[in-house]
């Protein structure tokens, strides 16, 4: 005897004495999210070309009516699928649903299939029916996944202490080398030869690594282009830029960053009148928000944009890339949006999903300053026709300022790029060290954070 877990489609043609069918909750079973819609999605095959065209809805020119018909068709398909699941049982059938699935903000109601079966069971009196208690006020699963997420980055050297090596085997090995290695009396002749061969290989490898680490810093080369984020990284901490660009090390890309990417993509399509391309017919569970510990965050950021003054405007440019030459260097970037007209004033806007920086942060304006230089040098826009705006969606705030002296900004960037080329990558510790990915192995940062 065993428990077999399988999908409904895999279970076709099989029978079991006892069958459990979970998930009869709203938007799960049935899930009437539209799978194919040739009126809006280019990847969907035209229904007229399908073998089941006779039973599929016809598009009569009214999109909303067509989508309602598609949902009705999806319900029919889901009912067929549910029938397959229910008829796999020979003797005993258990059907269930739950209010909470994963770390969602709102409970799910019983699905239409659950209600139909429960009503039938109550009227017939044969099967047992238990509709269960009402949903709890708070999701009992909230924080469940977070408990499995380890802090990142972890310690640079893991704790390896055990009963044999109280200080860890690495420290024990170093101490053994300091004392002169392994005593000859502890090894036989064959083991001694193997030890000497292995030790010789390790010494050669160590010598190579030390020689490479001691190499001339002038051998380091900058990439052909430096991104705007790279310039900001260097201005805040040259060592951070070094470990990000010159000698790249792994960096944490968490769910909060994915939320920012999703919001920027949604705003771009919304600005182009294509917002429906990213809109699901029924909102799915947003795993990225759950992992970030911020369920509903994506919708909150979208609502913040829709309530801003930019929601009703069509940008002149959206996600506009540029290459900005500065004194032999090239800075690359992408502007979220430019509002205005070709001949009139421009407002350069950058959407921020994180918190607003402190007023005295000297780098708070640097990103928009670089964008403004691109408008001046690449698109020949006069500085007095530029307004630079950060839109902080999380707090629904704006921060705008006029273009400052372009020559001063250009000189500031030129000096930073020149120091990059000279190989100056000394750390500049500060409050930013607390959230730096490289803190575990940065001595200056660890001293700063205590």
Short mmCIF file of C-alpha atoms in Angstrom, two decimals:
data_model
loop_
_atom_site.label_atom_id
_atom_site.label_comp_id
_atom_site.label_asym_id
_atom_site.label_seq_id
_atom_site.Cartn_x
_atom_site.Cartn_y
_atom_site.Cartn_z
CA UNK A 1 0.00 0.00 0.00
CA UNK A 2 1.20 3.51 -0.74
CA UNK A 3 0.02 7.08 -1.23
CA UNK A 4 0.26 8.22 -4.84
CA UNK A 5 0.32 11.93 -5.59
CA UNK A 6 -0.44 12.88 -9.18
CA UNK A 7 -2.15 15.46 -11.33
CA UNK A 8 -5.67 14.92 -12.58
CA UNK A 9 -4.43 14.49 -16.15
CA UNK A 10 -1.97 11.78 -15.13
CA UNK A 11 -4.75 9.97 -13.24
CA UNK A 12 -6.84 9.49 -16.39
CA UNK A 13 -7.74 5.84 -16.90
CA UNK A 14 -6.71 4.85 -13.34
CA UNK A 15 -8.87 3.86 -10.37
CA UNK A 16 -8.18 3.69 -6.64
CA UNK A 17 -10.13 2.53 -3.60
CA UNK A 18 -9.75 5.92 -1.92
CA UNK A 19 -9.22 9.22 -3.72
CA UNK A 20 -8.58 12.67 -2.24
CA UNK A 21 -9.28 15.74 -4.39
CA UNK A 22 -8.05 18.91 -2.62
CA UNK A 23 -8.06 22.50 -3.80
CA UNK A 24 -11.74 23.12 -4.52
CA UNK A 25 -11.36 26.81 -3.70
CA UNK A 26 -12.08 29.92 -5.72
CA UNK A 27 -9.65 30.42 -8.62
CA UNK A 28 -8.03 27.03 -8.05
CA UNK A 29 -10.57 24.44 -9.14
CA UNK A 30 -12.13 25.70 -11.24
CA UNK A 31 -9.62 28.21 -12.54
CA UNK A 32 -11.31 30.16 -15.32
CA UNK A 33 -8.32 32.27 -16.23
CA UNK A 34 -8.32 32.61 -20.02
CA UNK A 35 -5.62 30.43 -21.57
CA UNK A 36 -6.05 31.33 -25.23
CA UNK A 37 -7.37 34.61 -26.61
CA UNK A 38 -6.53 35.22 -30.29
CA UNK A 39 -8.21 38.64 -30.14
CA UNK A 40 -5.49 39.96 -27.79
CA UNK A 41 -2.59 37.52 -27.83
CA UNK A 42 -0.52 36.94 -30.91
CA UNK A 43 0.70 33.56 -29.67
CA UNK A 44 -2.86 32.17 -29.50
CA UNK A 45 -3.90 30.22 -32.59
CA UNK A 46 -6.97 31.58 -34.37
CA UNK A 47 -9.96 29.51 -33.30
CA UNK A 48 -11.04 29.07 -36.94
CA UNK A 49 -7.87 27.00 -37.52
CA UNK A 50 -8.40 24.64 -34.58
CA UNK A 51 -9.97 21.23 -34.82
CA UNK A 52 -12.50 22.07 -32.07
CA UNK A 53 -13.52 25.36 -33.68
CA UNK A 54 -17.21 24.38 -33.69
CA UNK A 55 -17.48 24.46 -29.88
CA UNK A 56 -15.32 27.54 -29.31
CA UNK A 57 -16.67 31.10 -28.94
CA UNK A 58 -16.78 33.42 -31.93
CA UNK A 59 -15.47 36.98 -31.79
CA UNK A 60 -18.30 39.34 -32.80
CA UNK A 61 -16.33 42.57 -32.43
CA UNK A 62 -17.15 43.16 -28.75
CA UNK A 63 -14.09 42.24 -26.69
CA UNK A 64 -15.72 42.08 -23.25
CA UNK A 65 -18.47 39.78 -24.50
CA UNK A 66 -15.86 37.57 -26.19
CA UNK A 67 -13.85 37.33 -22.96
CA UNK A 68 -16.97 36.37 -20.99
CA UNK A 69 -17.59 33.60 -23.49
CA UNK A 70 -13.98 32.45 -23.15
CA UNK A 71 -14.33 32.25 -19.36
CA UNK A 72 -17.52 30.24 -19.77
CA UNK A 73 -15.64 27.87 -22.07
CA UNK A 74 -12.84 27.56 -19.52
CA UNK A 75 -15.43 26.65 -16.87
CA UNK A 76 -16.72 23.86 -19.12
CA UNK A 77 -13.19 22.50 -19.55
CA UNK A 78 -12.54 22.69 -15.82
CA UNK A 79 -15.81 20.84 -15.13
CA UNK A 80 -14.64 18.03 -17.43
CA UNK A 81 -11.32 17.91 -15.61
CA UNK A 82 -13.03 17.80 -12.21
CA UNK A 83 -15.27 14.96 -13.44
CA UNK A 84 -12.17 12.96 -14.29
CA UNK A 85 -10.81 13.50 -10.76
CA UNK A 86 -14.06 12.50 -9.02
CA UNK A 87 -14.52 9.33 -11.04
CA UNK A 88 -11.10 7.89 -10.12
CA UNK A 89 -12.58 6.57 -6.83
CA UNK A 90 -13.91 3.00 -6.52
CA UNK A 91 -15.24 3.20 -2.95
CA UNK A 92 -14.33 6.37 -1.06
CA UNK A 93 -14.01 9.92 -2.33
CA UNK A 94 -12.83 12.89 -0.23
CA UNK A 95 -13.19 16.46 -1.55
CA UNK A 96 -11.72 19.43 0.26
CA UNK A 97 -10.84 23.08 0.01
CA UNK A 98 -9.12 25.63 2.22
CA UNK A 99 -9.34 29.33 2.91
CA UNK A 100 -5.59 29.94 2.89
CA UNK A 101 -3.10 28.88 0.26
CA UNK A 102 0.44 30.13 0.72
CA UNK A 103 0.98 33.61 2.18
CA UNK A 104 -1.88 35.47 0.49
CA UNK A 105 -3.51 38.55 1.96
CA UNK A 106 -7.14 37.47 1.60
CA UNK A 107 -8.84 34.11 2.20
CA UNK A 108 -10.32 32.13 -0.63
CA UNK A 109 -14.00 31.25 -0.75
CA UNK A 110 -15.20 27.75 -1.62
CA UNK A 111 -15.29 27.20 -5.35
CA UNK A 112 -18.48 26.81 -7.33
CA UNK A 113 -17.75 23.07 -7.69
CA UNK A 114 -17.40 22.67 -3.92
CA UNK A 115 -20.68 24.48 -3.33
CA UNK A 116 -22.50 22.37 -5.94
CA UNK A 117 -21.21 19.10 -4.44
CA UNK A 118 -21.94 20.24 -0.87
CA UNK A 119 -25.50 21.26 -1.82
CA UNK A 120 -26.03 17.92 -3.54
CA UNK A 121 -24.66 16.03 -0.56
CA UNK A 122 -26.89 17.95 1.84
CA UNK A 123 -30.01 17.31 -0.22
CA UNK A 124 -29.32 13.60 -0.78
CA UNK A 125 -28.19 12.89 2.76
CA UNK A 126 -25.83 10.12 1.66
CA UNK A 127 -22.35 11.68 1.71
CA UNK A 128 -21.01 13.46 4.76
CA UNK A 129 -20.75 17.25 4.31
CA UNK A 130 -18.61 19.52 6.50
CA UNK A 131 -18.32 23.08 5.27
CA UNK A 132 -15.75 23.87 7.96
CA UNK A 133 -15.29 27.03 10.03
CA UNK A 134 -15.11 30.56 8.72
CA UNK A 135 -11.73 31.92 7.68
CA UNK A 136 -9.40 33.31 10.35
CA UNK A 137 -8.87 37.04 10.43
CA UNK A 138 -5.17 36.60 9.63
CA UNK A 139 -3.38 34.11 7.43
CA UNK A 140 -1.84 31.45 9.72
CA UNK A 141 0.75 30.71 6.99
CA UNK A 142 2.14 34.24 6.99
CA UNK A 143 5.90 34.07 7.47
CA UNK A 144 6.08 30.32 6.87
CA UNK A 145 8.38 30.54 3.86
CA UNK A 146 10.49 33.25 5.42
CA UNK A 147 11.54 30.81 8.13
CA UNK A 148 13.32 28.73 5.47
CA UNK A 149 15.21 31.66 3.93
CA UNK A 150 18.79 31.97 5.11
CA UNK A 151 20.43 35.33 5.58
CA UNK A 152 22.40 36.40 2.52
CA UNK A 153 25.27 36.84 2.27
CA UNK A 154 26.33 34.33 4.92
CA UNK A 155 29.58 34.43 6.85
CA UNK A 156 32.68 34.52 4.66
CA UNK A 157 34.15 31.56 6.58
CA UNK A 158 31.58 29.08 7.92
CA UNK A 159 31.75 27.79 11.48
CA UNK A 160 33.51 24.44 11.21
CA UNK A 161 34.13 23.71 14.87
CA UNK A 162 33.44 20.14 16.00
CA UNK A 163 34.57 17.66 18.63
CA UNK A 164 37.77 16.76 16.75
CA UNK A 165 38.71 20.33 15.73
CA UNK A 166 37.29 22.74 18.35
CA UNK A 167 38.64 25.74 16.40
CA UNK A 168 37.72 24.33 12.97
CA UNK A 169 39.74 22.13 10.64
CA UNK A 170 41.10 25.09 8.66
CA UNK A 171 42.72 26.63 11.72
CA UNK A 172 43.99 23.20 12.74
CA UNK A 173 45.60 22.77 9.32
CA UNK A 174 47.28 26.17 9.52
CA UNK A 175 48.59 25.37 12.98
CA UNK A 176 49.94 22.03 11.76
CA UNK A 177 51.83 23.79 8.95
CA UNK A 178 53.23 26.30 11.44
CA UNK A 179 54.53 23.45 13.58
CA UNK A 180 56.18 21.81 10.57
CA UNK A 181 53.51 19.68 9.00
CA UNK A 182 52.73 16.05 9.79
CA UNK A 183 55.26 14.18 11.88
CA UNK A 184 57.13 11.50 9.94
CA UNK A 185 56.46 8.91 12.64
CA UNK A 186 52.72 9.18 11.97
CA UNK A 187 52.98 8.05 8.32
CA UNK A 188 54.19 4.90 6.62
CA UNK A 189 56.46 4.94 3.60
CA UNK A 190 53.64 4.81 1.04
CA UNK A 191 51.58 7.41 2.89
CA UNK A 192 54.65 9.64 3.22
CA UNK A 193 55.20 9.63 -0.58
CA UNK A 194 51.53 10.38 -1.26
CA UNK A 195 51.64 13.19 1.31
CA UNK A 196 54.74 14.75 -0.24
CA UNK A 197 53.27 14.61 -3.76
CA UNK A 198 50.00 16.15 -2.62
CA UNK A 199 51.80 18.81 -0.59
CA UNK A 200 53.98 19.73 -3.58
CA UNK A 201 50.90 20.24 -5.78
CA UNK A 202 49.26 22.40 -3.15
CA UNK A 203 52.40 24.49 -2.71
CA UNK A 204 52.58 25.09 -6.46
CA UNK A 205 48.91 26.11 -6.55
CA UNK A 206 49.36 28.41 -3.54
CA UNK A 207 52.40 30.03 -5.13
CA UNK A 208 50.44 30.67 -8.34
CA UNK A 209 47.52 32.22 -6.44
CA UNK A 210 49.81 34.44 -4.38
CA UNK A 211 51.61 35.58 -7.50
CA UNK A 212 48.32 36.41 -9.18
CA UNK A 213 47.03 38.32 -6.15
CA UNK A 214 50.26 40.31 -5.97
CA UNK A 215 50.07 41.28 -9.66
CA UNK A 216 50.21 44.87 -10.85
CA UNK A 217 46.87 46.66 -10.41
CA UNK A 218 47.44 48.35 -13.74
CA UNK A 219 46.45 45.07 -15.38
CA UNK A 220 42.87 45.72 -14.31
CA UNK A 221 40.73 47.03 -17.14
CA UNK A 222 37.42 48.81 -17.12
CA UNK A 223 34.55 47.47 -19.21
CA UNK A 224 33.93 49.30 -22.52
CA UNK A 225 30.87 50.99 -21.02
CA UNK A 226 29.94 51.82 -17.45
CA UNK A 227 26.28 51.87 -16.48
CA UNK A 228 24.67 54.69 -14.55
CA UNK A 229 24.28 52.35 -11.59
CA UNK A 230 28.02 51.61 -11.81
CA UNK A 231 28.88 55.31 -11.63
CA UNK A 232 26.63 55.68 -8.57
CA UNK A 233 28.19 52.59 -6.98
CA UNK A 234 31.67 54.04 -7.49
CA UNK A 235 30.67 57.43 -6.11
CA UNK A 236 29.25 55.78 -2.99
CA UNK A 237 32.01 53.19 -2.47
CA UNK A 238 34.76 52.40 -5.02
CA UNK A 239 35.29 48.98 -3.43
CA UNK A 240 31.67 48.08 -4.02
CA UNK A 241 32.10 49.01 -7.69
CA UNK A 242 35.29 46.89 -7.82
CA UNK A 243 33.52 43.79 -6.51
CA UNK A 244 30.53 44.44 -8.76
CA UNK A 245 32.21 45.29 -12.07
CA UNK A 246 35.99 44.81 -12.07
CA UNK A 247 36.19 41.54 -10.13
CA UNK A 248 32.51 40.56 -10.06
CA UNK A 249 31.30 38.59 -7.07
CA UNK A 250 27.81 37.12 -6.60
CA UNK A 251 25.21 39.61 -5.44
CA UNK A 252 21.85 38.99 -3.86
CA UNK A 253 18.90 39.45 -6.20
CA UNK A 254 15.91 39.09 -3.95
CA UNK A 255 12.16 39.25 -4.48
CA UNK A 256 12.09 42.99 -3.66
CA UNK A 257 14.24 43.65 -6.74
CA UNK A 258 11.89 41.50 -8.83
CA UNK A 259 8.93 43.55 -7.61
CA UNK A 260 10.71 46.69 -8.84
CA UNK A 261 11.34 45.11 -12.23
CA UNK A 262 7.71 44.01 -12.54
CA UNK A 263 6.40 47.47 -11.65
CA UNK A 264 8.70 49.21 -14.15
CA UNK A 265 7.63 46.81 -16.89
CA UNK A 266 3.95 47.32 -16.05
CA UNK A 267 4.30 51.13 -16.10
CA UNK A 268 6.09 50.95 -19.47
CA UNK A 269 3.27 48.94 -21.06
CA UNK A 270 0.61 51.06 -19.37
CA UNK A 271 2.22 54.20 -20.78
CA UNK A 272 2.05 52.68 -24.25
CA UNK A 273 -1.60 51.73 -23.85
CA UNK A 274 -0.75 48.03 -23.58
CA UNK A 275 -1.30 47.48 -19.89
CA UNK A 276 -3.71 44.62 -20.53
CA UNK A 277 -0.86 42.55 -21.92
CA UNK A 278 0.34 42.05 -18.36
CA UNK A 279 -3.06 41.84 -16.71
CA UNK A 280 -4.25 38.37 -15.78
CA UNK A 281 -7.97 37.80 -16.03
CA UNK A 282 -7.88 36.68 -12.40
CA UNK A 283 -5.06 37.84 -10.14
CA UNK A 284 -2.78 34.89 -9.33
CA UNK A 285 -0.96 34.36 -6.06
CA UNK A 286 2.13 36.59 -6.26
CA UNK A 287 4.91 34.39 -4.95
CA UNK A 288 7.48 37.15 -5.39
CA UNK A 289 5.56 39.32 -2.93
CA UNK A 290 5.14 36.49 -0.47
CA UNK A 291 8.86 35.80 -0.48
CA UNK A 292 9.54 39.50 0.08
CA UNK A 293 7.23 39.42 3.08
CA UNK A 294 5.08 42.10 1.45
CA UNK A 295 1.90 40.50 0.10
CA UNK A 296 -0.05 42.95 -2.04
CA UNK A 297 2.98 45.19 -2.54
CA UNK A 298 2.88 45.00 -6.32
CA UNK A 299 -0.74 46.14 -6.48
CA UNK A 300 -0.03 48.95 -4.00
CA UNK A 301 2.78 50.27 -6.19
CA UNK A 302 0.60 50.06 -9.29
CA UNK A 303 -2.20 51.92 -7.52
CA UNK A 304 0.28 54.59 -6.44
CA UNK A 305 1.26 55.19 -10.06
CA UNK A 306 -2.38 55.26 -11.19
CA UNK A 307 -3.12 57.93 -8.57
CA UNK A 308 -0.15 60.07 -9.66
CA UNK A 309 -0.35 62.90 -12.19
CA UNK A 310 1.61 60.80 -14.71
CA UNK A 311 -1.02 58.06 -15.05
CA UNK A 312 -3.11 60.10 -17.46
CA UNK A 313 -0.18 61.32 -19.56
CA UNK A 314 1.49 59.64 -22.52
CA UNK A 315 5.28 59.98 -22.30
CA UNK A 316 7.26 61.25 -25.23
CA UNK A 317 9.73 58.41 -24.55
CA UNK A 318 9.45 55.34 -22.31
CA UNK A 319 12.43 53.22 -21.27
CA UNK A 320 14.67 55.34 -23.50
CA UNK A 321 18.25 53.95 -23.73
CA UNK A 322 21.29 56.16 -24.26
CA UNK A 323 25.09 56.09 -24.58
CA UNK A 324 26.78 59.18 -23.13
CA UNK A 325 30.45 59.85 -24.09
CA UNK A 326 32.44 61.63 -21.37
CA UNK A 327 36.17 62.29 -21.83
CA UNK A 328 36.96 59.01 -23.56
CA UNK A 329 34.53 56.97 -21.46
CA UNK A 330 30.99 55.82 -22.28
CA UNK A 331 28.17 55.80 -19.74
CA UNK A 332 25.10 53.74 -20.61
CA UNK A 333 21.64 54.06 -19.14
CA UNK A 334 17.89 53.84 -19.67
CA UNK A 335 15.48 56.62 -18.73
CA UNK A 336 12.13 55.45 -17.32
CA UNK A 337 10.08 58.22 -18.96
CA UNK A 338 10.36 61.63 -20.59
CA UNK A 339 7.19 63.75 -20.66
CA UNK A 340 6.79 66.75 -22.93
CA UNK A 341 7.01 67.54 -26.62
CA UNK A 342 9.86 67.48 -29.11
CA UNK A 343 10.19 71.25 -29.21
CA UNK A 344 8.97 72.13 -25.71
CA UNK A 345 10.14 71.54 -22.13
CA UNK A 346 10.88 68.01 -20.91
CA UNK A 347 10.27 66.40 -17.55
CA UNK A 348 12.61 63.45 -16.99
CA UNK A 349 11.03 60.97 -14.57
CA UNK A 350 12.51 58.03 -12.72
CA UNK A 351 10.17 55.67 -10.86
CA UNK A 352 11.39 54.41 -7.50
CA UNK A 353 9.85 51.45 -5.69
CA UNK A 354 12.10 51.75 -2.64
CA UNK A 355 12.16 54.27 0.14
CA UNK A 356 13.05 57.91 -0.34
CA UNK A 357 16.69 58.71 0.56
CA UNK A 358 17.67 61.24 3.20
CA UNK A 359 17.56 64.89 2.15
CA UNK A 360 21.29 65.28 2.83
CA UNK A 361 22.31 62.28 0.69
CA UNK A 362 24.88 63.78 -1.74
CA UNK A 363 24.18 61.09 -4.33
CA UNK A 364 20.38 61.35 -4.31
CA UNK A 365 20.33 63.47 -7.49
CA UNK A 366 23.21 61.84 -9.35
CA UNK A 367 21.09 59.43 -11.40
CA UNK A 368 18.82 62.15 -12.77
CA UNK A 369 21.82 64.43 -13.30
CA UNK A 370 23.33 61.80 -15.59
CA UNK A 371 20.01 61.47 -17.40
CA UNK A 372 19.96 65.23 -17.86
CA UNK A 373 23.46 65.19 -19.37
CA UNK A 374 22.22 62.59 -21.84
CA UNK A 375 19.30 64.85 -22.79
CA UNK A 376 21.74 67.71 -23.37
CA UNK A 377 24.55 65.87 -25.18
CA UNK A 378 22.61 63.15 -27.02
CA UNK A 379 19.30 64.86 -27.81
CA UNK A 380 20.55 68.49 -27.76
CA UNK A 381 17.99 69.68 -25.22
CA UNK A 382 18.74 73.05 -23.58
CA UNK A 383 19.33 72.72 -19.81
CA UNK A 384 16.70 75.36 -18.97
CA UNK A 385 14.02 73.15 -20.58
CA UNK A 386 14.68 70.19 -18.27
CA UNK A 387 12.88 69.28 -15.04
CA UNK A 388 14.10 66.21 -13.18
CA UNK A 389 11.65 64.20 -11.04
CA UNK A 390 11.80 61.14 -8.82
CA UNK A 391 8.40 59.48 -8.25
CA UNK A 392 8.58 57.41 -5.05
CA UNK A 393 5.73 54.94 -5.41
CA UNK A 394 6.06 53.35 -1.97
CA UNK A 395 5.38 56.67 -0.20
CA UNK A 396 3.50 58.34 -3.09
CA UNK A 397 5.87 61.32 -3.06
CA UNK A 398 7.55 63.39 -5.75
CA UNK A 399 10.92 65.12 -5.65
CA UNK A 400 11.62 67.52 -8.52
CA UNK A 401 14.48 69.87 -9.24
CA UNK A 402 15.76 71.92 -12.14
CA UNK A 403 18.89 71.07 -14.08
CA UNK A 404 22.01 72.33 -12.31
CA UNK A 405 25.23 73.51 -13.98
CA UNK A 406 25.96 70.86 -16.66
CA UNK A 407 29.68 71.66 -16.65
CA UNK A 408 29.95 70.99 -12.90
CA UNK A 409 28.07 67.70 -13.21
CA UNK A 410 30.18 66.63 -16.19
CA UNK A 411 33.40 67.45 -14.29
CA UNK A 412 32.22 65.44 -11.30
CA UNK A 413 31.53 62.39 -13.48
CA UNK A 414 34.79 62.84 -15.38
CA UNK A 415 36.78 62.82 -12.13
CA UNK A 416 35.05 59.64 -10.95
CA UNK A 417 35.72 57.88 -14.28
CA UNK A 418 39.34 59.05 -14.19
CA UNK A 419 39.82 57.56 -10.72
CA UNK A 420 38.32 54.29 -11.97
CA UNK A 421 40.87 54.20 -14.78
CA UNK A 422 43.69 54.83 -12.30
CA UNK A 423 42.66 51.78 -10.28
CA UNK A 424 41.51 53.64 -7.17
CA UNK A 425 39.13 51.26 -5.45
CA UNK A 426 39.62 52.00 -1.76
CA UNK A 427 36.47 51.53 0.33
CA UNK A 428 34.56 54.52 1.69
CA UNK A 429 32.60 53.09 4.63
CA UNK A 430 29.38 54.67 5.78
CA UNK A 431 25.76 53.90 6.61
CA UNK A 432 25.42 52.09 3.29
CA UNK A 433 27.67 49.32 4.64
CA UNK A 434 24.74 47.90 6.61
CA UNK A 435 23.00 46.69 3.42
CA UNK A 436 26.07 45.97 1.28
CA UNK A 437 26.26 42.48 -0.24
CA UNK A 438 30.01 42.34 0.41
CA UNK A 439 29.97 43.21 4.12
CA UNK A 440 31.06 39.74 5.40
CA UNK A 441 34.50 40.03 3.79
CA UNK A 442 35.02 43.82 3.74
CA UNK A 443 37.21 44.79 6.71
CA UNK A 444 36.39 48.48 6.42
CA UNK A 445 32.67 47.79 6.30
CA UNK A 446 32.79 45.44 9.28
CA UNK A 447 34.65 48.05 11.32
CA UNK A 448 32.04 50.63 10.33
CA UNK A 449 29.12 48.44 11.39
CA UNK A 450 30.82 47.29 14.58
#
